[in-house]
Short mmCIF file of C-alpha atoms in Angstrom, two decimals:
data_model
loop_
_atom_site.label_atom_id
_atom_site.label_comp_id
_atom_site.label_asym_id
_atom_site.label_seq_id
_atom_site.Cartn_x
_atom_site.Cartn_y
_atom_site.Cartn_z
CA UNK A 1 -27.48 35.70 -158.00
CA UNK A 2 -25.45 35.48 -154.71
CA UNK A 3 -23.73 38.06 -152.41
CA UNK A 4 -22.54 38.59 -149.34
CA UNK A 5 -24.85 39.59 -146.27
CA UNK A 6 -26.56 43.16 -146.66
CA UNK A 7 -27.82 45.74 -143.63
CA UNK A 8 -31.08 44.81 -141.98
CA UNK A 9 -33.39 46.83 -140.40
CA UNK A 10 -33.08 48.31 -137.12
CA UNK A 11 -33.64 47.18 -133.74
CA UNK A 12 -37.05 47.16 -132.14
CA UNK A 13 -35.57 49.12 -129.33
CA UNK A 14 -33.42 51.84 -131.24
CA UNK A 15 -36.35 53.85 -132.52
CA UNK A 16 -38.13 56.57 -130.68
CA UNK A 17 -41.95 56.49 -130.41
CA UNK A 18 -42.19 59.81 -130.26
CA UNK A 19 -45.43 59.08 -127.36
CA UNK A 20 -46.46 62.02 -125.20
CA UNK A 21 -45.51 61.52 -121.57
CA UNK A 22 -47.38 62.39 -118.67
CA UNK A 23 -46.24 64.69 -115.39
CA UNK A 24 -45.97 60.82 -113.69
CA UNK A 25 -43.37 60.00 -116.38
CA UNK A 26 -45.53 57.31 -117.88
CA UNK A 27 -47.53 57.06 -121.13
CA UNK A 28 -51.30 57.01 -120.98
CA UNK A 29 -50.56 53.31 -122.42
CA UNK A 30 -48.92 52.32 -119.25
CA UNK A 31 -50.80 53.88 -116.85
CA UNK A 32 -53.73 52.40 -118.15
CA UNK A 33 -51.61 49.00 -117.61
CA UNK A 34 -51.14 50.04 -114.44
CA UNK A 35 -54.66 50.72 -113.51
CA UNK A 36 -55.49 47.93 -115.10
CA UNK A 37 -53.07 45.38 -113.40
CA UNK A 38 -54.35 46.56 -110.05
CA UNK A 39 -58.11 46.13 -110.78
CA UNK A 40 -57.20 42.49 -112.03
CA UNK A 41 -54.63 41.59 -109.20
CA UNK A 42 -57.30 42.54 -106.35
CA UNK A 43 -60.24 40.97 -108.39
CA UNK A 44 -58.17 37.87 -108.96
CA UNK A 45 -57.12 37.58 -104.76
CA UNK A 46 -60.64 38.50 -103.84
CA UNK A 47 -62.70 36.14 -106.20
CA UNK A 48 -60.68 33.81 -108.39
CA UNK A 49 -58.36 32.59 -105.98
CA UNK A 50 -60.35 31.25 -103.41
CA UNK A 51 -62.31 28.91 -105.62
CA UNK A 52 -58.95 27.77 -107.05
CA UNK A 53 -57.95 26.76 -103.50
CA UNK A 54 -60.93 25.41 -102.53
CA UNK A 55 -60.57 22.59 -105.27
CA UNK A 56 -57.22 22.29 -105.75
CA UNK A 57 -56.77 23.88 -108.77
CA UNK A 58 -53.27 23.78 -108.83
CA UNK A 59 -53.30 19.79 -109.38
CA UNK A 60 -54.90 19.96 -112.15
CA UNK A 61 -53.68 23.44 -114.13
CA UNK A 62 -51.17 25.60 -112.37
CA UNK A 63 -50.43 27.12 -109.50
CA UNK A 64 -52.09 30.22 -108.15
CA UNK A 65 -50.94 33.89 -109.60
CA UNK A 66 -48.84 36.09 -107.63
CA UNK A 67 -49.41 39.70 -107.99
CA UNK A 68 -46.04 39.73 -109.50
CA UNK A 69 -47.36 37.17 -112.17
CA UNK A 70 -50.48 39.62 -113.31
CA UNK A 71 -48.20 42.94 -112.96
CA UNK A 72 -45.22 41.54 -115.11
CA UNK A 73 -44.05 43.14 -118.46
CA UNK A 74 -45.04 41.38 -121.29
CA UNK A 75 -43.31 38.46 -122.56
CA UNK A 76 -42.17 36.92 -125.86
CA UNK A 77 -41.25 32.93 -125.70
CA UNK A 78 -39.09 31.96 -128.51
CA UNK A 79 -39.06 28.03 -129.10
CA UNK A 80 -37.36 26.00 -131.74
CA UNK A 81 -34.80 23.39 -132.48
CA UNK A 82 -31.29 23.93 -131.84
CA UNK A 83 -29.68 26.71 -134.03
CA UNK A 84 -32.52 27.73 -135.85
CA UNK A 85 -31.01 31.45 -134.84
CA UNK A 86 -33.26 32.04 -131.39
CA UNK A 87 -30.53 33.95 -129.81
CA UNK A 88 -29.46 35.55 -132.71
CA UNK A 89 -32.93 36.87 -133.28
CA UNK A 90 -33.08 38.46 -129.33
CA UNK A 91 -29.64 39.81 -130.04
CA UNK A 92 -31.86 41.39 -133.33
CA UNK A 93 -34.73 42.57 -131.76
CA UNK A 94 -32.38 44.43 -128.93
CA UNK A 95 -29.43 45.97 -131.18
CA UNK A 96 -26.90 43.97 -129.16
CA UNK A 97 -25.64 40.82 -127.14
CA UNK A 98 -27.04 40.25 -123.48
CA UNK A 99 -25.17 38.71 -121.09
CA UNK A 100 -24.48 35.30 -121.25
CA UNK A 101 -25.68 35.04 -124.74
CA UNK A 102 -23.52 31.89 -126.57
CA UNK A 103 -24.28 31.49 -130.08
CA UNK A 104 -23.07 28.54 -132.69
CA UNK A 105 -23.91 25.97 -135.02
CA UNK A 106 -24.20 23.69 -131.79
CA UNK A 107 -26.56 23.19 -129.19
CA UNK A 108 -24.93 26.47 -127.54
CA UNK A 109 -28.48 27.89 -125.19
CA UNK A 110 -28.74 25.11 -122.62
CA UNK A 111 -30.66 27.08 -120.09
CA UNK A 112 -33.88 28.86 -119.92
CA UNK A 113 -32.60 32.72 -119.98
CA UNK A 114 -35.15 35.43 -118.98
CA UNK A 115 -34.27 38.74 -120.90
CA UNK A 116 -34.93 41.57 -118.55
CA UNK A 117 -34.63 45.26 -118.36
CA UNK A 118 -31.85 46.32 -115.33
CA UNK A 119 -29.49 49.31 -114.69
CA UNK A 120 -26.62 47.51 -115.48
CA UNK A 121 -26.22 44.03 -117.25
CA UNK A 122 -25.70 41.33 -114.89
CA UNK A 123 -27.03 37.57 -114.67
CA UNK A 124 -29.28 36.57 -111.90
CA UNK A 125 -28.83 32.40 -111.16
CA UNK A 126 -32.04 30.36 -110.91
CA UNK A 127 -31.96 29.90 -107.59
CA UNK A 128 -32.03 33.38 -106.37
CA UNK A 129 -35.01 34.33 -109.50
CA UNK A 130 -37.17 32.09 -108.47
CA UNK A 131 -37.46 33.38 -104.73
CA UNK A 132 -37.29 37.24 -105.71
CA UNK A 133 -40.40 39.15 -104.72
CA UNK A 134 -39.11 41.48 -107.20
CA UNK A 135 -39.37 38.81 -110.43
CA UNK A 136 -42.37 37.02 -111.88
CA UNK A 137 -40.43 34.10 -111.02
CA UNK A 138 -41.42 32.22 -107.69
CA UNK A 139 -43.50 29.48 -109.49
CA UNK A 140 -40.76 28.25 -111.07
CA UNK A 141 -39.48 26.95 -107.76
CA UNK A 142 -41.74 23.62 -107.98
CA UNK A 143 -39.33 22.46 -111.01
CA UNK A 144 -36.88 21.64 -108.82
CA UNK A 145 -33.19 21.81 -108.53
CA UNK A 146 -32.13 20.52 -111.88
CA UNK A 147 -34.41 23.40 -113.62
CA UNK A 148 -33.24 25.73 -111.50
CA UNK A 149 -29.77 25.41 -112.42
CA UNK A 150 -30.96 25.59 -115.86
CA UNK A 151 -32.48 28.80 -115.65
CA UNK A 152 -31.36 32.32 -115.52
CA UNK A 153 -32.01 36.20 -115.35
CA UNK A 154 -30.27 38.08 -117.34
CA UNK A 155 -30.60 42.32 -117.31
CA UNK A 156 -29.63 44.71 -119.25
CA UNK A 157 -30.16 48.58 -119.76
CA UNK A 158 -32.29 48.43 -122.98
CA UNK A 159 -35.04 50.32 -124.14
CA UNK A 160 -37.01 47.53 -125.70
CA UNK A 161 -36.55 45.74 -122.51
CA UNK A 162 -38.26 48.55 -120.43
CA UNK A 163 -41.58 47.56 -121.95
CA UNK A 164 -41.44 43.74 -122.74
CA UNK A 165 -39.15 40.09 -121.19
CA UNK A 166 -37.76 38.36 -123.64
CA UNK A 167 -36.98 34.24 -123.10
CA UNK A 168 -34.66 32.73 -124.90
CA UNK A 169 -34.94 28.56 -124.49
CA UNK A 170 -32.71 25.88 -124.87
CA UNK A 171 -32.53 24.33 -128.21
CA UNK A 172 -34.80 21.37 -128.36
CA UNK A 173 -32.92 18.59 -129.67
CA UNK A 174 -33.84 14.99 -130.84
CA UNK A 175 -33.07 11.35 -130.23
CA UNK A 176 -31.80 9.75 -126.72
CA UNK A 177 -30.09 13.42 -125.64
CA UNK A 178 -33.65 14.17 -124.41
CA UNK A 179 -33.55 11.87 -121.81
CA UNK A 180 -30.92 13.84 -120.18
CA UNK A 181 -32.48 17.35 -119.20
CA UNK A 182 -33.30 16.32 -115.46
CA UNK A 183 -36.50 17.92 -115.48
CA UNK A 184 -39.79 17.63 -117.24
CA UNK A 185 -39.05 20.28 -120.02
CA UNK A 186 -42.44 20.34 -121.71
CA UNK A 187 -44.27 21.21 -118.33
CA UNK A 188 -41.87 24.68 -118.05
CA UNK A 189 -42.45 25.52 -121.62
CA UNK A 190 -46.27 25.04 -120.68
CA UNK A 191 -45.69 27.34 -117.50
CA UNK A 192 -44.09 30.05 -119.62
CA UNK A 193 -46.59 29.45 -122.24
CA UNK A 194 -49.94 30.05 -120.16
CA UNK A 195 -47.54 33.66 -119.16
CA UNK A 196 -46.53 34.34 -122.77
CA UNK A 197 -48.00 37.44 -124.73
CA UNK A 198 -46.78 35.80 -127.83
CA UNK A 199 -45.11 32.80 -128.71
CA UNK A 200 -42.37 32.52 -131.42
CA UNK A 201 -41.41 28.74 -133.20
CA UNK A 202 -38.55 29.36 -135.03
CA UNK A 203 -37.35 27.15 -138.15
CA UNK A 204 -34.66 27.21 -140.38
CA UNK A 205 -34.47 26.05 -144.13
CA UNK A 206 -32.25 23.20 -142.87
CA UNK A 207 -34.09 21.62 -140.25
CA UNK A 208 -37.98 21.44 -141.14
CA UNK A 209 -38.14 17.60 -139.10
CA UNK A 210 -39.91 18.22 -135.89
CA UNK A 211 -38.44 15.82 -133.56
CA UNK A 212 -40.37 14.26 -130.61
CA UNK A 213 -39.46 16.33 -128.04
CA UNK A 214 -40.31 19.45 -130.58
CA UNK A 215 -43.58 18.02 -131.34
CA UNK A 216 -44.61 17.56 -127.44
CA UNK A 217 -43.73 21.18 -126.79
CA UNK A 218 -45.70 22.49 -130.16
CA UNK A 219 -48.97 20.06 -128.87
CA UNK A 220 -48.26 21.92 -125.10
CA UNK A 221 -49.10 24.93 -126.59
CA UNK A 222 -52.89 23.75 -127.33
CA UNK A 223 -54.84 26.57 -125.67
CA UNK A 224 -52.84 29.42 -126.74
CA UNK A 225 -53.38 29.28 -130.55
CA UNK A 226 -54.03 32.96 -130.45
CA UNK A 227 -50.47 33.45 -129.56
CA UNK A 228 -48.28 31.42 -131.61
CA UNK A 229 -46.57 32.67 -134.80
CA UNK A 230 -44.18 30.85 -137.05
CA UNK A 231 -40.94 32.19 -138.39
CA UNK A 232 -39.23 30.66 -140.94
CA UNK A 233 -35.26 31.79 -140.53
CA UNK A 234 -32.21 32.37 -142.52
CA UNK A 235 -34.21 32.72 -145.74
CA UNK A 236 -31.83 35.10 -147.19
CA UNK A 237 -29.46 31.65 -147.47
CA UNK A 238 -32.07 29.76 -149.33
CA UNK A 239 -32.66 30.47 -153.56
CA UNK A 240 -36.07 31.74 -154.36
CA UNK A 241 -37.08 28.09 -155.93
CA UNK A 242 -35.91 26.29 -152.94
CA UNK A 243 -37.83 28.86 -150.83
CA UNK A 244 -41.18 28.44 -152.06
CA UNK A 245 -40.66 24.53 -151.56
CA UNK A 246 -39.22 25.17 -147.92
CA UNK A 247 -42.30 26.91 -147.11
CA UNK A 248 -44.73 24.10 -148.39
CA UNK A 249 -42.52 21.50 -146.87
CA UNK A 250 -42.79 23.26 -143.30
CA UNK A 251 -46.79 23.88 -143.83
CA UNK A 252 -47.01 20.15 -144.62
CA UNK A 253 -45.12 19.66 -141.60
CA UNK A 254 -47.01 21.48 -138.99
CA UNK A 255 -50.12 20.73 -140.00
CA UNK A 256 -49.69 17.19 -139.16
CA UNK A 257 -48.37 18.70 -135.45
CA UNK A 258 -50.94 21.51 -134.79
CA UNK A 259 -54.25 20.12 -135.10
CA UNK A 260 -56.33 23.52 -136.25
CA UNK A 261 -58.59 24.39 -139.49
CA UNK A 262 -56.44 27.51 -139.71
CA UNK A 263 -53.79 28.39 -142.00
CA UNK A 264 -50.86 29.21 -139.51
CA UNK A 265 -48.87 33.11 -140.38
CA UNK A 266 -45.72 32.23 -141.18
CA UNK A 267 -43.01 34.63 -141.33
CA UNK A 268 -40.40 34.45 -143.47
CA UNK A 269 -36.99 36.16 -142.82
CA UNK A 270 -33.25 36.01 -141.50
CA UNK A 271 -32.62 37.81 -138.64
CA UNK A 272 -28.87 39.25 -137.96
CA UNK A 273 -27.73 42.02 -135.86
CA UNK A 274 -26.13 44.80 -137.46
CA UNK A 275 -22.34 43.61 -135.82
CA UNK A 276 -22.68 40.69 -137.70
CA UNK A 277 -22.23 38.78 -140.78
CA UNK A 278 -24.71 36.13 -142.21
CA UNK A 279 -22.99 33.25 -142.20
CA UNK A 280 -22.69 31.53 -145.92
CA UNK A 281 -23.68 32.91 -148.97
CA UNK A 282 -27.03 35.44 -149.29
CA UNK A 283 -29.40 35.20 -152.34
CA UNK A 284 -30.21 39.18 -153.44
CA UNK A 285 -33.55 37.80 -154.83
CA UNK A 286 -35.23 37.08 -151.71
CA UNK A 287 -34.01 40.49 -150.13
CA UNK A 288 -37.23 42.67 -150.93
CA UNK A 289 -39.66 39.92 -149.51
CA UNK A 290 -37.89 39.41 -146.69
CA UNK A 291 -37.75 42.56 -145.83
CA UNK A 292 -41.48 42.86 -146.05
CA UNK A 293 -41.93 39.82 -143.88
CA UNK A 294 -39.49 41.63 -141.29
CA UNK A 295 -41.42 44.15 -141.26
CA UNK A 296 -45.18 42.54 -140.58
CA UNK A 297 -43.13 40.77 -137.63
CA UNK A 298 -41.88 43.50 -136.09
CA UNK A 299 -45.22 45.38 -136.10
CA UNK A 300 -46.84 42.66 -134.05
CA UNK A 301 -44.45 42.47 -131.60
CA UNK A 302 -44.49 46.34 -131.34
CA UNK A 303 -48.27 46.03 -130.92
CA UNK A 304 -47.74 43.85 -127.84
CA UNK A 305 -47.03 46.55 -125.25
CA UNK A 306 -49.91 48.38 -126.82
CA UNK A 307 -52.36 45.30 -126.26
CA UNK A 308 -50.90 44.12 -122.81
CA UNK A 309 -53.68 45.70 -120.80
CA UNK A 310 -56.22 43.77 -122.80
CA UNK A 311 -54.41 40.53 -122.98
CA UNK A 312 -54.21 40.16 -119.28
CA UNK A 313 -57.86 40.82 -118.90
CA UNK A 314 -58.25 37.96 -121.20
CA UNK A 315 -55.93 35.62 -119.60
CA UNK A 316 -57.79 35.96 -116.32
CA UNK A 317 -61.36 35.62 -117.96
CA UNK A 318 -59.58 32.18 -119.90
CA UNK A 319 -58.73 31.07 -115.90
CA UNK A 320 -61.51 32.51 -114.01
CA UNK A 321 -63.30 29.80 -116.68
CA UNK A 322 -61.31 27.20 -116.36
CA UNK A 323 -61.62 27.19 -111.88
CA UNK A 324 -65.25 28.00 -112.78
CA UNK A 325 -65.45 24.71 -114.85
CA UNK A 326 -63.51 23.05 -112.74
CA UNK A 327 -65.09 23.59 -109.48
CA UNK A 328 -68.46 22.74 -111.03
CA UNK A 329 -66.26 19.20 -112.17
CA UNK A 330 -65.08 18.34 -108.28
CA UNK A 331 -68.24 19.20 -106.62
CA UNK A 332 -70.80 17.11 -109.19
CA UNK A 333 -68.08 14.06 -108.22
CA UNK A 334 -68.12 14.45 -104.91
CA UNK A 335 -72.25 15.20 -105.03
CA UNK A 336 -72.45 11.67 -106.49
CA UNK A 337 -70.44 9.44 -104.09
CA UNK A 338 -72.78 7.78 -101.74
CA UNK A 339 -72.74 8.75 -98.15
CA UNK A 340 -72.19 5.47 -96.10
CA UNK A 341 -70.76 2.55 -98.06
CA UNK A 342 -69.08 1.83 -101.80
CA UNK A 343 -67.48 5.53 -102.32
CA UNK A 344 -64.31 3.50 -103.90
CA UNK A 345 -66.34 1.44 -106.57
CA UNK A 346 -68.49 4.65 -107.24
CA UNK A 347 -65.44 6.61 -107.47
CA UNK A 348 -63.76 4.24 -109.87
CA UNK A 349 -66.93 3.74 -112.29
CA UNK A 350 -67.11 7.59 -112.62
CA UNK A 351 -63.33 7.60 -113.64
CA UNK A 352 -63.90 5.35 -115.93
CA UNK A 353 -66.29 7.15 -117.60
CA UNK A 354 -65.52 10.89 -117.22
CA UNK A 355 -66.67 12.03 -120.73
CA UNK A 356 -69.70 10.64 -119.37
CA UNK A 357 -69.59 12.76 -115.86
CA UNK A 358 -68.92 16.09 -118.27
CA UNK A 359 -71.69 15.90 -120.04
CA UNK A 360 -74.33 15.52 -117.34
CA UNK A 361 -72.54 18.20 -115.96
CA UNK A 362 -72.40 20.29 -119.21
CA UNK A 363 -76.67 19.50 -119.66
CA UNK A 364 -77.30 20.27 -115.54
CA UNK A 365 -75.02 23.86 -115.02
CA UNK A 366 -75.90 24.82 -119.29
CA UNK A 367 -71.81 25.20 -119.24
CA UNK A 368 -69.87 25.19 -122.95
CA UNK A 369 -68.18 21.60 -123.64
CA UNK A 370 -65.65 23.92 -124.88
CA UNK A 371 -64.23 25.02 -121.56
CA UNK A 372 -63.85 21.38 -119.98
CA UNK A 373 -60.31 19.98 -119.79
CA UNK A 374 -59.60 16.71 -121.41
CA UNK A 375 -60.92 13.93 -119.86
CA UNK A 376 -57.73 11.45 -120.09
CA UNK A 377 -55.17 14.02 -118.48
CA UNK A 378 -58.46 15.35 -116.06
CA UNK A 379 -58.45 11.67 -114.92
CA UNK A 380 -54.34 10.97 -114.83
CA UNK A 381 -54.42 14.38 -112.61
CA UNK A 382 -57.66 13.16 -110.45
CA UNK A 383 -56.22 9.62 -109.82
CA UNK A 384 -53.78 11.25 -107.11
CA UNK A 385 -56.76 12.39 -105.07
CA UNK A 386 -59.31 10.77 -103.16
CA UNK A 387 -62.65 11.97 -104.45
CA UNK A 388 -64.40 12.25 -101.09
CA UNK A 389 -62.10 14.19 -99.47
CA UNK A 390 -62.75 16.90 -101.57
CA UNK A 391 -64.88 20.30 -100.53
CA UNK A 392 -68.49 19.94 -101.23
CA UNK A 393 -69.67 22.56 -104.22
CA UNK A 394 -69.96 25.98 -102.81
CA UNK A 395 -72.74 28.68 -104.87
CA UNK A 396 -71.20 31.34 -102.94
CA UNK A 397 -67.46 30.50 -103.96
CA UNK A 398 -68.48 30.30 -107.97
CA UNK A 399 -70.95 33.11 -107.50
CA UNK A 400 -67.75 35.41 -106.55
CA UNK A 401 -66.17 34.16 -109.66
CA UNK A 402 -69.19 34.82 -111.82
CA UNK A 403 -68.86 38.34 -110.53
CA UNK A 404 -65.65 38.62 -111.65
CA UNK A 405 -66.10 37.80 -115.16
#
């Protein structure tokens, strides 16, 4: 049987948590953030950091974290194909429109839009984000121009907003129009990945074909498993028999996509704010699971604030590995070059057989193959340095690191 569009729950933000507050104004939740941000941001200058910069980490990974990157407010990337409802779903989660928002059957989101709490709503251009001190924004800068006019701030007065950023992302289309962004899209949904508390894809009944472009951004994501949750959208407009197919249809799908032994949580739902009405007709038969699902998904992302404290410890440990690793990497190379004569063809020959290099260096330092980079895009990154000008290992730079983790 079908109907027209029913309530839906409430926002995220509209209900009160009834938390006890201290005499500082803050929860014991978010002073323990706080506490803990600190520790991490001085333990990260003091001992991470260095090492990075010693062997040019950056080239390889990303840039070094600003205190402004470990401090921020927890942050939800939504990713998807064009109208597959991502904006719609923000306007959801935050009981009304933020400004800027453009939503239609159309590739409407063309821009990278950073959903932030503010005292009044107002839109903050690219350009003047990404050299803020105030915003976690200032590595965005080595995009370029083209991204930057692609990307915005935009701030509004909302209480779900006061404990987590919400980005919204253009949708990813398919076919020659992705030749035509003007910057390399996949690396910024990598740098907002490696950032991201959690990490919504977002389908709809309609469009279960992954393009190219989709399928580079879901492969990006390898490294933050953990993170990623699947929604399936606009359910309500799909029979229950057509449903249950939809849903092994998009399993089939992204299991040829995400490489992983593990059933992916997908959520099922349609997402509509209360001002407005589903669009095409609603089957009442799918109402009471949906529901459900809505509600599983809106306890995990209310558990993120909860769990921010603990997830940034464990995105430091993840890179205070990785510059560990990767230290160990640069100094065994530059260890092996010969001192006089022939660094280029010894240089070369270990290039050519880096899988090789890692495990001597895997059997030598007793490190996990599991925290080595790949050795293709280790050597594509490596090929725009000169081995021997590299810094010579240093105990007393990894040491510091080991006593940080």
């Amino acid at each position: 049987m079908a109907t027209k569009g029913k309530g839906k729950e409430p926002a995220m933000g509209a209900t009160g948590t009834g938390v006890n507050v201290g005499s500082d104004g803050l929860t014991a939740e978010e002073r323990l953030y706080q506490e803990t941000v600190h520790q991490l941001q001085k333990t990260y200058s003091k001992k991470i950091k260095p090492l990075e910069q010693a062997y040019s980490f950056e080239g390889f990974h990303s840039a070094p974290l600003t205190p402004q990157d470990i401090g921020s407010k927890p942050m939800i990337l939504l990713l998807g194909q064009y109208s597959t409802g991502k904006t719609t779903f923000v306007e959801y989660l935050l009981g009304e429109s933020y400004p800027g928002a453009h939503v239609g059957i159309e590739p409407t989101t063309d821009r990278f839009v950073a959903i932030m709490n503010g005292p009044e709503p107002k839109v903050i251009p690219g350009h003047a984000a990404a050299v803020s001190g105030d915003l976690p924004f200032t590595g965005l800068s080595k995009f370029g121009t083209k991204f930057l006019s692609r990307f915005q701030v935009a701030q509004l007065n909302n209480p779900l907003l006061s404990n987590l950023t919400l980005i919204d992302t253009p949708g990813i289309l398919s076919g020659s129009k992705q030749i035509q962004r003007g910057y390399d899209f996949i690396s910024v949904i990598n740098w907002f990945a490696e950032r991201s508390d959690l990490i919504l894809l977002l389908f709809d009944g309609y469009k279960l074909d992954i393009s190219d472009e989709f399928k580079g951004a879901i492969q990006s994501l390898r490294g933050h498993e953990d993170k990623v949750r699947i929604v399936l959208n606009k359910c309500d407009q799909i029979s229950q028999q057509q449903l249950m197919r939809v849903y092994g249809a998009l399993m089939w799908s992204l299991g040829k996509v995400i490489p992983t032994p593990e059933v992916n949580r997908v959520y099922l739902g349609s997402f509509w704010p209360k001002y407005k009405t589903p669009v095409g007709t609603v089957f009442e038969d799918n109402l009471e699971l949906l529901s459900s699902e809505q509600r599983d998904l809106l306890r995990d992302l209310r558990s993120i604030p909860k769990n921010a404290a603990i997830r940034r410890v464990n995105e430091i440990v993840k890179r205070s590995r990785q510059a560990r690793v990767h230290a160990h990497i640069i100094g065994h190379l530059r260890s092996e070059l010969p001192s006089m004569f022939g660094k280029s063809k010894k240089a070369k020959a270990m290039l050519d057989d880096l899988p090789g290099e890692f495990k001597k260096i895997q059997t030598k330092y007793n490190l996990p193959p599991g925290d080595f980079p790949n050795p293709e895009a280790f050597k594509h990154d490596l090929e725009a340095y000169k081995i021997a000008e590299f810094n010579k290992f240093s105990q007393r730079l990894v040491s510091n690191a080991d006593e940080a983790l």
